PDB file of C-alpha atoms in Angstrom:
ATOM      1  CA  UNK A   1     103.422 107.850  81.957  1.00 63.00           C
ATOM      2  CA  UNK A   2     103.165 111.211  83.749  1.00 79.00           C
ATOM      3  CA  UNK A   3     100.156 112.493  81.715  1.00 88.00           C
ATOM      4  CA  UNK A   4      98.345 115.625  82.875  1.00 93.00           C
ATOM      5  CA  UNK A   5      95.003 116.636  81.547  1.00 94.00           C
ATOM      6  CA  UNK A   6      93.078 119.953  81.655  1.00 96.00           C
ATOM      7  CA  UNK A   7      89.442 120.508  80.992  1.00 96.00           C
ATOM      8  CA  UNK A   8      88.125 122.394  79.317  1.00 96.00           C
ATOM      9  CA  UNK A   9      90.707 123.187  76.584  1.00 94.00           C
ATOM     10  CA  UNK A  10      88.788 126.308  75.534  1.00 95.00           C
ATOM     11  CA  UNK A  11      86.110 128.319  77.288  1.00 97.00           C
ATOM     12  CA  UNK A  12      84.311 131.451  76.422  1.00 97.00           C
ATOM     13  CA  UNK A  13      82.311 133.148  79.147  1.00 96.00           C
ATOM     14  CA  UNK A  14      80.534 136.471  79.829  1.00 96.00           C
ATOM     15  CA  UNK A  15      82.069 139.144  81.975  1.00 97.00           C
ATOM     16  CA  UNK A  16      80.839 138.682  85.535  1.00 97.00           C
ATOM     17  CA  UNK A  17      80.585 134.892  85.506  1.00 97.00           C
ATOM     18  CA  UNK A  18      82.753 132.297  87.044  1.00 97.00           C
ATOM     19  CA  UNK A  19      84.744 129.594  85.274  1.00 97.00           C
ATOM     20  CA  UNK A  20      86.272 126.523  86.603  1.00 97.00           C
ATOM     21  CA  UNK A  21      89.175 124.702  85.110  1.00 97.00           C
ATOM     22  CA  UNK A  22      90.090 121.119  86.067  1.00 97.00           C
ATOM     23  CA  UNK A  23      93.703 119.752  86.225  1.00 96.00           C
ATOM     24  CA  UNK A  24      94.136 116.023  86.673  1.00 95.00           C
ATOM     25  CA  UNK A  25      97.087 113.801  86.862  1.00 91.00           C
ATOM     26  CA  UNK A  26      95.971 110.661  84.974  1.00 91.00           C
ATOM     27  CA  UNK A  27      98.490 108.094  85.937  1.00 86.00           C
ATOM     28  CA  UNK A  28     100.236 109.309  89.051  1.00 85.00           C
ATOM     29  CA  UNK A  29      99.466 110.946  92.370  1.00 85.00           C
ATOM     30  CA  UNK A  30     100.494 114.580  92.634  1.00 83.00           C
ATOM     31  CA  UNK A  31     100.899 116.081  96.098  1.00 80.00           C
ATOM     32  CA  UNK A  32     101.741 119.416  94.543  1.00 87.00           C
ATOM     33  CA  UNK A  33     100.250 121.062  91.465  1.00 91.00           C
ATOM     34  CA  UNK A  34     101.034 124.525  89.985  1.00 92.00           C
ATOM     35  CA  UNK A  35      98.945 126.881  88.141  1.00 95.00           C
ATOM     36  CA  UNK A  36     100.412 129.240  85.632  1.00 94.00           C
ATOM     37  CA  UNK A  37      99.186 131.981  83.448  1.00 94.00           C
ATOM     38  CA  UNK A  38     100.753 132.806  80.017  1.00 90.00           C
ATOM     39  CA  UNK A  39     100.216 135.884  78.158  1.00 82.00           C
ATOM     40  CA  UNK A  40     100.801 136.088  74.428  1.00 77.00           C
ATOM     41  CA  UNK A  41     104.500 135.946  73.566  1.00 71.00           C
ATOM     42  CA  UNK A  42     105.433 135.871  77.175  1.00 76.00           C
ATOM     43  CA  UNK A  43     106.762 133.351  79.657  1.00 82.00           C
ATOM     44  CA  UNK A  44     104.831 131.373  82.167  1.00 87.00           C
ATOM     45  CA  UNK A  45     103.821 133.408  85.305  1.00 89.00           C
ATOM     46  CA  UNK A  46     103.349 131.144  88.313  1.00 90.00           C
ATOM     47  CA  UNK A  47     100.006 131.960  89.928  1.00 94.00           C
ATOM     48  CA  UNK A  48      99.938 129.554  92.838  1.00 93.00           C
ATOM     49  CA  UNK A  49     101.059 126.370  94.159  1.00 90.00           C
ATOM     50  CA  UNK A  50      98.323 123.857  95.074  1.00 88.00           C
ATOM     51  CA  UNK A  51      98.953 121.382  97.731  1.00 84.00           C
ATOM     52  CA  UNK A  52      96.639 118.492  98.352  1.00 82.00           C
ATOM     53  CA  UNK A  53      94.577 118.904 101.499  1.00 81.00           C
ATOM     54  CA  UNK A  54      95.727 122.328 102.348  1.00 84.00           C
ATOM     55  CA  UNK A  55      95.316 125.939 101.267  1.00 88.00           C
ATOM     56  CA  UNK A  56      97.122 127.019  98.105  1.00 91.00           C
ATOM     57  CA  UNK A  57     100.111 129.341  98.258  1.00 91.00           C
ATOM     58  CA  UNK A  58      99.769 132.316  96.038  1.00 94.00           C
ATOM     59  CA  UNK A  59     102.355 134.344  94.263  1.00 92.00           C
ATOM     60  CA  UNK A  60     102.603 138.124  95.098  1.00 92.00           C
ATOM     61  CA  UNK A  61     100.105 140.100  93.098  1.00 93.00           C
ATOM     62  CA  UNK A  62      97.693 137.186  92.526  1.00 95.00           C
ATOM     63  CA  UNK A  63      94.300 137.707  94.029  1.00 94.00           C
ATOM     64  CA  UNK A  64      93.335 134.629  96.018  1.00 93.00           C
ATOM     65  CA  UNK A  65      89.771 135.632  96.244  1.00 95.00           C
ATOM     66  CA  UNK A  66      89.547 135.880  92.502  1.00 96.00           C
ATOM     67  CA  UNK A  67      91.518 132.804  91.587  1.00 97.00           C
ATOM     68  CA  UNK A  68      90.159 130.091  93.804  1.00 96.00           C
ATOM     69  CA  UNK A  69      92.243 126.955  93.949  1.00 94.00           C
ATOM     70  CA  UNK A  70      91.040 123.580  95.360  1.00 91.00           C
ATOM     71  CA  UNK A  71      93.237 120.625  95.559  1.00 88.00           C
ATOM     72  CA  UNK A  72      90.859 117.976  97.008  1.00 82.00           C
ATOM     73  CA  UNK A  73      92.576 114.874  95.968  1.00 88.00           C
ATOM     74  CA  UNK A  74      95.996 113.506  94.891  1.00 87.00           C
ATOM     75  CA  UNK A  75      94.874 113.568  91.191  1.00 91.00           C
ATOM     76  CA  UNK A  76      92.654 116.643  90.861  1.00 93.00           C
ATOM     77  CA  UNK A  77      93.119 120.384  91.282  1.00 94.00           C
ATOM     78  CA  UNK A  78      90.685 122.960  90.236  1.00 95.00           C
ATOM     79  CA  UNK A  79      91.211 126.772  89.455  1.00 97.00           C
ATOM     80  CA  UNK A  80      88.002 128.861  89.468  1.00 97.00           C
ATOM     81  CA  UNK A  81      88.174 132.339  88.054  1.00 97.00           C
ATOM     82  CA  UNK A  82      85.494 134.295  89.852  1.00 97.00           C
ATOM     83  CA  UNK A  83      83.616 137.321  88.492  1.00 96.00           C
ATOM     84  CA  UNK A  84      85.766 137.120  85.286  1.00 96.00           C
ATOM     85  CA  UNK A  85      86.635 140.117  83.309  1.00 96.00           C
ATOM     86  CA  UNK A  86      88.005 140.558  79.826  1.00 96.00           C
ATOM     87  CA  UNK A  87      91.516 141.180  81.245  1.00 95.00           C
ATOM     88  CA  UNK A  88      91.420 137.596  82.757  1.00 96.00           C
ATOM     89  CA  UNK A  89      91.380 136.261  79.277  1.00 95.00           C
ATOM     90  CA  UNK A  90      94.594 134.312  78.953  1.00 94.00           C
ATOM     91  CA  UNK A  91      96.092 130.842  78.507  1.00 93.00           C
ATOM     92  CA  UNK A  92      96.110 128.940  81.834  1.00 96.00           C
ATOM     93  CA  UNK A  93      98.348 125.884  82.254  1.00 94.00           C
ATOM     94  CA  UNK A  94      98.523 123.559  85.194  1.00 94.00           C
ATOM     95  CA  UNK A  95     101.366 121.157  86.065  1.00 92.00           C
ATOM     96  CA  UNK A  96     101.779 118.380  88.483  1.00 90.00           C
ATOM     97  CA  UNK A  97     104.856 117.352  90.272  1.00 83.00           C
ATOM     98  CA  UNK A  98     106.104 113.764  90.824  1.00 73.00           C
ATOM     99  CA  UNK A  99     107.172 112.955  94.219  1.00 64.00           C
ATOM    100  CA  UNK A 100     106.545 114.842  97.428  1.00 58.00           C
ATOM    101  CA  UNK A 101     108.390 116.692 100.080  1.00 54.00           C
ATOM    102  CA  UNK A 102     110.988 119.357  99.562  1.00 53.00           C
ATOM    103  CA  UNK A 103     112.907 117.740  96.696  1.00 56.00           C
ATOM    104  CA  UNK A 104     112.721 119.404  93.405  1.00 54.00           C
ATOM    105  CA  UNK A 105     111.320 117.139  90.677  1.00 68.00           C
ATOM    106  CA  UNK A 106     110.299 117.934  87.069  1.00 75.00           C
ATOM    107  CA  UNK A 107     106.790 119.145  86.543  1.00 82.00           C
ATOM    108  CA  UNK A 108     104.466 117.631  83.961  1.00 87.00           C
ATOM    109  CA  UNK A 109     102.237 120.081  82.251  1.00 90.00           C
ATOM    110  CA  UNK A 110      98.675 119.916  81.076  1.00 92.00           C
ATOM    111  CA  UNK A 111      97.742 121.077  77.609  1.00 92.00           C
ATOM    112  CA  UNK A 112      96.465 124.448  78.754  1.00 93.00           C
ATOM    113  CA  UNK A 113      93.053 126.126  78.857  1.00 95.00           C
ATOM    114  CA  UNK A 114      92.237 129.101  76.645  1.00 94.00           C
ATOM    115  CA  UNK A 115      89.871 131.478  78.505  1.00 96.00           C
ATOM    116  CA  UNK A 116      88.120 134.161  76.699  1.00 96.00           C
ATOM    117  CA  UNK A 117      86.035 136.564  78.608  1.00 97.00           C
ATOM    118  CA  UNK A 118      83.633 138.717  76.569  1.00 96.00           C
TER     119      UNK A 118
ATOM    120  CA  UNK B   1     116.117 134.827  94.214  1.00 70.00           C
ATOM    121  CA  UNK B   2     116.938 132.712  91.407  1.00 73.00           C
ATOM    122  CA  UNK B   3     116.568 134.025  87.738  1.00 85.00           C
ATOM    123  CA  UNK B   4     116.762 132.553  84.237  1.00 91.00           C
ATOM    124  CA  UNK B   5     117.831 134.473  81.099  1.00 93.00           C
ATOM    125  CA  UNK B   6     117.258 133.282  77.629  1.00 95.00           C
ATOM    126  CA  UNK B   7     119.032 135.976  75.617  1.00 95.00           C
ATOM    127  CA  UNK B   8     117.530 134.993  72.170  1.00 95.00           C
ATOM    128  CA  UNK B   9     113.856 135.868  71.751  1.00 93.00           C
ATOM    129  CA  UNK B  10     113.728 134.441  68.206  1.00 96.00           C
ATOM    130  CA  UNK B  11     116.083 132.096  66.347  1.00 97.00           C
ATOM    131  CA  UNK B  12     115.771 130.903  62.719  1.00 97.00           C
ATOM    132  CA  UNK B  13     117.605 127.977  61.458  1.00 97.00           C
ATOM    133  CA  UNK B  14     117.731 125.943  58.247  1.00 97.00           C
ATOM    134  CA  UNK B  15     116.412 122.437  58.363  1.00 97.00           C
ATOM    135  CA  UNK B  16     119.417 120.098  58.905  1.00 97.00           C
ATOM    136  CA  UNK B  17     121.439 122.684  60.477  1.00 98.00           C
ATOM    137  CA  UNK B  18     122.789 122.515  64.176  1.00 97.00           C
ATOM    138  CA  UNK B  19     121.055 124.433  66.865  1.00 97.00           C
ATOM    139  CA  UNK B  20     121.996 125.955  70.187  1.00 98.00           C
ATOM    140  CA  UNK B  21     119.753 127.840  72.473  1.00 98.00           C
ATOM    141  CA  UNK B  22     121.280 129.775  75.179  1.00 98.00           C
ATOM    142  CA  UNK B  23     120.310 129.734  78.848  1.00 97.00           C
ATOM    143  CA  UNK B  24     121.867 131.393  81.797  1.00 95.00           C
ATOM    144  CA  UNK B  25     120.924 131.296  85.446  1.00 92.00           C
ATOM    145  CA  UNK B  26     121.578 133.254  88.469  1.00 87.00           C
ATOM    146  CA  UNK B  27     121.724 131.320  91.721  1.00 77.00           C
ATOM    147  CA  UNK B  28     124.260 130.921  94.480  1.00 67.00           C
ATOM    148  CA  UNK B  29     124.339 127.009  94.535  1.00 73.00           C
ATOM    149  CA  UNK B  30     123.950 124.345  92.000  1.00 72.00           C
ATOM    150  CA  UNK B  31     120.388 124.632  90.705  1.00 82.00           C
ATOM    151  CA  UNK B  32     118.083 122.007  89.158  1.00 87.00           C
ATOM    152  CA  UNK B  33     117.908 122.796  85.513  1.00 91.00           C
ATOM    153  CA  UNK B  34     115.251 122.031  82.781  1.00 92.00           C
ATOM    154  CA  UNK B  35     114.403 122.605  79.183  1.00 95.00           C
ATOM    155  CA  UNK B  36     110.728 122.482  78.019  1.00 94.00           C
ATOM    156  CA  UNK B  37     109.293 122.793  74.577  1.00 95.00           C
ATOM    157  CA  UNK B  38     105.905 124.230  73.946  1.00 92.00           C
ATOM    158  CA  UNK B  39     104.113 123.886  70.450  1.00 89.00           C
ATOM    159  CA  UNK B  40     101.486 126.597  69.687  1.00 83.00           C
ATOM    160  CA  UNK B  41      98.447 126.375  71.851  1.00 80.00           C
ATOM    161  CA  UNK B  42      99.870 123.463  73.724  1.00 82.00           C
ATOM    162  CA  UNK B  43     101.159 122.779  77.151  1.00 83.00           C
ATOM    163  CA  UNK B  44     104.934 122.276  77.909  1.00 88.00           C
ATOM    164  CA  UNK B  45     106.749 118.993  77.312  1.00 90.00           C
ATOM    165  CA  UNK B  46     109.902 118.192  79.274  1.00 89.00           C
ATOM    166  CA  UNK B  47     112.939 117.717  76.912  1.00 94.00           C
ATOM    167  CA  UNK B  48     115.525 117.092  79.589  1.00 93.00           C
ATOM    168  CA  UNK B  49     116.653 117.862  83.048  1.00 90.00           C
ATOM    169  CA  UNK B  50     119.800 118.216  85.095  1.00 90.00           C
ATOM    170  CA  UNK B  51     119.901 117.397  88.827  1.00 84.00           C
ATOM    171  CA  UNK B  52     123.584 116.228  89.419  1.00 83.00           C
ATOM    172  CA  UNK B  53     126.245 113.978  87.906  1.00 86.00           C
ATOM    173  CA  UNK B  54     127.323 114.063  84.194  1.00 90.00           C
ATOM    174  CA  UNK B  55     127.095 117.626  83.115  1.00 92.00           C
ATOM    175  CA  UNK B  56     126.151 116.630  79.691  1.00 96.00           C
ATOM    176  CA  UNK B  57     122.531 115.340  79.576  1.00 96.00           C
ATOM    177  CA  UNK B  58     120.619 113.705  76.867  1.00 97.00           C
ATOM    178  CA  UNK B  59     116.901 114.231  76.322  1.00 96.00           C
ATOM    179  CA  UNK B  60     114.192 113.374  74.023  1.00 95.00           C
ATOM    180  CA  UNK B  61     113.910 114.163  70.367  1.00 94.00           C
ATOM    181  CA  UNK B  62     117.706 114.204  69.893  1.00 96.00           C
ATOM    182  CA  UNK B  63     118.261 117.129  72.161  1.00 97.00           C
ATOM    183  CA  UNK B  64     121.160 117.565  74.619  1.00 98.00           C
ATOM    184  CA  UNK B  65     122.202 120.135  76.966  1.00 98.00           C
ATOM    185  CA  UNK B  66     125.464 120.934  78.905  1.00 96.00           C
ATOM    186  CA  UNK B  67     125.609 122.261  82.388  1.00 94.00           C
ATOM    187  CA  UNK B  68     128.622 124.748  82.715  1.00 94.00           C
ATOM    188  CA  UNK B  69     129.035 125.856  86.277  1.00 91.00           C
ATOM    189  CA  UNK B  70     131.833 128.439  85.562  1.00 91.00           C
ATOM    190  CA  UNK B  71     129.596 130.081  83.002  1.00 93.00           C
ATOM    191  CA  UNK B  72     126.226 129.674  84.849  1.00 92.00           C
ATOM    192  CA  UNK B  73     124.777 128.235  81.690  1.00 95.00           C
ATOM    193  CA  UNK B  74     122.733 125.331  80.451  1.00 96.00           C
ATOM    194  CA  UNK B  75     122.581 125.657  76.633  1.00 98.00           C
ATOM    195  CA  UNK B  76     120.396 123.311  74.541  1.00 98.00           C
ATOM    196  CA  UNK B  77     121.741 121.716  71.460  1.00 98.00           C
ATOM    197  CA  UNK B  78     120.648 119.606  68.560  1.00 98.00           C
ATOM    198  CA  UNK B  79     123.053 118.583  65.767  1.00 97.00           C
ATOM    199  CA  UNK B  80     120.482 118.551  63.023  1.00 97.00           C
ATOM    200  CA  UNK B  81     117.203 120.416  63.254  1.00 98.00           C
ATOM    201  CA  UNK B  82     113.874 119.061  61.818  1.00 96.00           C
ATOM    202  CA  UNK B  83     110.936 121.188  60.706  1.00 96.00           C
ATOM    203  CA  UNK B  84     108.946 119.631  63.438  1.00 95.00           C
ATOM    204  CA  UNK B  85     111.346 121.207  65.960  1.00 96.00           C
ATOM    205  CA  UNK B  86     109.788 124.621  65.317  1.00 96.00           C
ATOM    206  CA  UNK B  87     108.360 125.724  68.753  1.00 96.00           C
ATOM    207  CA  UNK B  88     108.869 127.725  71.787  1.00 95.00           C
ATOM    208  CA  UNK B  89     111.763 126.576  74.188  1.00 97.00           C
ATOM    209  CA  UNK B  90     111.848 127.452  77.842  1.00 95.00           C
ATOM    210  CA  UNK B  91     114.679 127.015  80.144  1.00 95.00           C
ATOM    211  CA  UNK B  92     113.861 126.633  83.868  1.00 92.00           C
ATOM    212  CA  UNK B  93     115.559 126.521  87.220  1.00 88.00           C
ATOM    213  CA  UNK B  94     114.430 125.056  90.455  1.00 81.00           C
ATOM    214  CA  UNK B  95     116.026 125.510  93.786  1.00 68.00           C
ATOM    215  CA  UNK B  96     117.452 122.636  95.696  1.00 55.00           C
ATOM    216  CA  UNK B  97     115.143 121.664  98.536  1.00 50.00           C
ATOM    217  CA  UNK B  98     112.236 123.791  97.276  1.00 47.00           C
ATOM    218  CA  UNK B  99     109.672 123.034  94.690  1.00 60.00           C
ATOM    219  CA  UNK B 100     109.142 126.195  92.869  1.00 72.00           C
ATOM    220  CA  UNK B 101     110.491 126.491  89.396  1.00 81.00           C
ATOM    221  CA  UNK B 102     111.324 129.727  87.576  1.00 85.00           C
ATOM    222  CA  UNK B 103     110.970 129.939  83.736  1.00 89.00           C
ATOM    223  CA  UNK B 104     112.918 131.960  81.335  1.00 92.00           C
ATOM    224  CA  UNK B 105     111.241 134.127  78.693  1.00 91.00           C
ATOM    225  CA  UNK B 106     111.448 131.464  76.072  1.00 94.00           C
ATOM    226  CA  UNK B 107     113.108 131.325  72.598  1.00 96.00           C
ATOM    227  CA  UNK B 108     110.905 130.987  69.626  1.00 95.00           C
ATOM    228  CA  UNK B 109     112.487 128.666  67.017  1.00 97.00           C
ATOM    229  CA  UNK B 110     111.705 128.968  63.354  1.00 97.00           C
ATOM    230  CA  UNK B 111     112.847 126.378  60.954  1.00 97.00           C
ATOM    231  CA  UNK B 112     113.117 127.153  57.285  1.00 96.00           C
ATOM    232  CA  UNK B 113     113.460 124.616  54.426  1.00 92.00           C
TER     233      UNK B 113
END
């Protein structure tokens, strides 16, 4: 159980275009999902916390107008990279958290999406 | 704010040897602690977690970790490493009563024959 999928696994896009990445919890409902960015040989950088039915909470330094997050249902969150530039190339990982409320629970991670902007 | 330190960036062990990956955290209260493993180009898989109770926790794939409050540590151990254990390992800490989790910088494990 607790499987999280991401689509696509790899995407190449041209500079200036927008790319949407989907994150789905397949066998559980996730009130909260998280979006991370991982640079080569670096740890995960939390970009934003996505809460179902409400606006996402962005970490300091993350442009909310560039990285649009929508969490329209309890099983789906999307990250749209708008007007992508080569520096947006990275590995994007989502996670979904079991349970709800203010109790910390483990996160279950998707397999990641490799974005390359040319 | 909480922080997590993994002092070893890269560790190499022989197959069959024992393994210990270090993790230290900084937080005023008892945190929630996790170890995750990431294979190349993949997402993260939860190995084990500590929320409360017994300070020695057992995880998947033969891993265990011990929470030591006096040392602010949560080191990951395995008595006999297999070649398939080669991966990147991340320690993470979550605050009680809050959902955000902070990850350490990771330790890359290499296993040699």
